[in-house]
PDB file of C-alpha atoms in Angstrom:
ATOM      1  CA  MET U1447      15.439  -6.649   2.343  1.00  0.00           C
ATOM      2  CA  LEU U1448      13.035  -3.921   1.234  1.00  0.00           C
ATOM      3  CA  LEU U1449      10.129  -6.316   0.550  1.00  0.00           C
ATOM      4  CA  ILE U1450      10.230  -7.427   4.186  1.00  0.00           C
ATOM      5  CA  ALA U1451      10.335  -3.807   5.377  1.00  0.00           C
ATOM      6  CA  VAL U1452       7.290  -2.972   3.219  1.00  0.00           C
ATOM      7  CA  ARG U1453       5.486  -6.015   4.658  1.00  0.00           C
ATOM      8  CA  ASP U1454       6.283  -4.975   8.219  1.00  0.00           C
ATOM      9  CA  TYR U1455       5.204  -1.370   7.586  1.00  0.00           C
ATOM     10  CA  LEU U1456       1.859  -2.422   6.129  1.00  0.00           C
ATOM     11  CA  ARG U1457       1.323  -4.943   8.938  1.00  0.00           C
ATOM     12  CA  GLU U1458       1.948  -2.260  11.535  1.00  0.00           C
ATOM     13  CA  ARG U1459      -0.159   0.470   9.934  1.00  0.00           C
ATOM     14  CA  HIS U1460      -2.797  -1.829   8.373  1.00  0.00           C
ATOM     15  CA  GLN U1461      -3.233   0.646   5.482  1.00  0.00           C
ATOM     16  CA  ALA U1462      -0.946   2.993   3.567  1.00  0.00           C
ATOM     17  CA  SER U1463      -1.125   5.011   0.383  1.00  0.00           C
ATOM     18  CA  LEU U1464       1.292   4.503  -2.462  1.00  0.00           C
ATOM     19  CA  GLY U1465       2.681   7.991  -1.832  1.00  0.00           C
ATOM     20  CA  ASP U1466       3.192   7.263   1.850  1.00  0.00           C
ATOM     21  CA  LEU U1467       5.048   4.033   1.078  1.00  0.00           C
ATOM     22  CA  ALA U1468       7.206   5.678  -1.588  1.00  0.00           C
ATOM     23  CA  HIS U1469       8.082   8.537   0.751  1.00  0.00           C
ATOM     24  CA  ARG U1470       8.763   6.246   3.727  1.00  0.00           C
ATOM     25  CA  PHE U1471      11.141   4.021   1.769  1.00  0.00           C
ATOM     26  CA  ARG U1472      12.559   6.789  -0.473  1.00  0.00           C
ATOM     27  CA  CYS U1473      11.538   4.869  -3.541  1.00  0.00           C
ATOM     28  CA  ASP U1474       9.956   5.761  -6.878  1.00  0.00           C
ATOM     29  CA  PRO U1475       6.180   5.163  -6.715  1.00  0.00           C
ATOM     30  CA  SER U1476       6.257   2.833  -9.727  1.00  0.00           C
ATOM     31  CA  ALA U1477       8.927   0.673  -8.064  1.00  0.00           C
ATOM     32  CA  MET U1478       6.972   0.698  -4.810  1.00  0.00           C
ATOM     33  CA  ARG U1479       3.826  -0.386  -6.651  1.00  0.00           C
ATOM     34  CA  GLY U1480       5.759  -3.419  -7.898  1.00  0.00           C
ATOM     35  CA  MET U1481       6.789  -4.312  -4.355  1.00  0.00           C
ATOM     36  CA  VAL U1482       3.230  -4.070  -3.077  1.00  0.00           C
ATOM     37  CA  GLU U1483       2.046  -6.118  -6.081  1.00  0.00           C
ATOM     38  CA  HIS U1484       4.351  -8.874  -4.814  1.00  0.00           C
ATOM     39  CA  TRP U1485       2.363  -9.038  -1.568  1.00  0.00           C
ATOM     40  CA  ILE U1486      -0.957  -8.712  -3.406  1.00  0.00           C
ATOM     41  CA  GLY U1487       0.030 -11.693  -5.565  1.00  0.00           C
ATOM     42  CA  LYS U1488       0.678 -13.723  -2.421  1.00  0.00           C
ATOM     43  CA  GLY U1489      -2.743 -12.789  -1.031  1.00  0.00           C
ATOM     44  CA  LYS U1490      -1.249 -10.823   1.871  1.00  0.00           C
ATOM     45  CA  ALA U1491      -2.308  -7.327   0.777  1.00  0.00           C
ATOM     46  CA  ARG U1492      -4.951  -5.739  -1.414  1.00  0.00           C
ATOM     47  CA  GLU U1493      -5.622  -2.443  -3.105  1.00  0.00           C
ATOM     48  CA  LEU U1494      -8.680  -0.770  -1.656  1.00  0.00           C
ATOM     49  CA  PRO U1495     -11.384   0.471  -4.004  1.00  0.00           C
ATOM     50  CA  CYS U1496     -11.372   4.203  -4.621  1.00  0.00           C
ATOM     51  CA  ALA U1497     -13.432   6.261  -2.229  1.00  0.00           C
ATOM     52  CA  PRO U1498     -15.427   9.265  -3.409  1.00  0.00           C
ATOM     53  CA  LEU U1499     -13.322  12.398  -3.653  1.00  0.00           C
ATOM     54  CA  ALA U1500     -13.869  15.486  -1.536  1.00  0.00           C
ATOM     55  CA  CYS U1501     -15.693  17.073  -4.453  1.00  0.00           C
ATOM     56  CA  GLY U1502     -18.312  14.307  -4.166  1.00  0.00           C
ATOM     57  CA  LYS U1503     -17.481  12.780  -7.530  1.00  0.00           C
ATOM     58  CA  SER U1504     -16.118   9.347  -8.286  1.00  0.00           C
ATOM     59  CA  CYS U1505     -12.521   8.582  -9.211  1.00  0.00           C
ATOM     60  CA  CYS U1506     -12.947   9.873 -12.765  1.00  0.00           C
ATOM     61  CA  GLY U1507     -14.714  13.073 -11.752  1.00  0.00           C
ATOM     62  CA  CYS U1508     -11.615  15.276 -11.330  1.00  0.00           C
ATOM     63  CA  THR U1509      -8.397  15.813 -13.191  1.00  0.00           C
ATOM     64  CA  LYS U1510      -6.463  14.768 -10.089  1.00  0.00           C
ATOM     65  CA  ALA U1511      -6.145  10.990  -9.973  1.00  0.00           C
ATOM     66  CA  PRO U1512      -6.891   9.406  -6.605  1.00  0.00           C
ATOM     67  CA  GLU U1513      -3.997   7.796  -4.811  1.00  0.00           C
ATOM     68  CA  ALA U1514      -3.866   4.022  -4.448  1.00  0.00           C
ATOM     69  CA  ILE U1515      -4.421   2.789  -0.892  1.00  0.00           C
ATOM     70  CA  TYR U1516      -3.143  -0.622   0.148  1.00  0.00           C
ATOM     71  CA  GLU U1517      -4.301  -2.737   3.056  1.00  0.00           C
ATOM     72  CA  TRP U1518      -2.566  -5.656   4.768  1.00  0.00           C
ATOM     73  CA  VAL U1519      -5.033  -8.550   4.981  1.00  0.00           C
ATOM     74  CA  GLU U1520      -2.975 -11.263   6.652  1.00  0.00           C
ATOM     75  CA  GLY U1521      -2.954 -11.347  10.426  1.00  0.00           C
ATOM     76  CA  PRO U1522       0.264 -10.904  12.434  1.00  0.00           C
ATOM     77  CA  PRO U1523       2.544 -13.950  12.757  1.00  0.00           C
ATOM     78  CA  HIS U1524       1.852 -16.214  15.716  1.00  0.00           C
TER      79      HIS U1524
END
């Protein structure tokens, strides 16, 4: 199941961007966002706050939107 594969990928890497996840699983970014939202809803993952862009401005400072970064927050299974 793809949800389990996304879980395992985030567990292994600890963090991944939406683009990275979509590319890895050959999935539309909007569909991938829904899968990650599943894990966020369960308290297993979270979306990281936007970091300043290379230009030194905040997320709204450029026309290019920053990419969502997700982090796995649950520890590995025992």
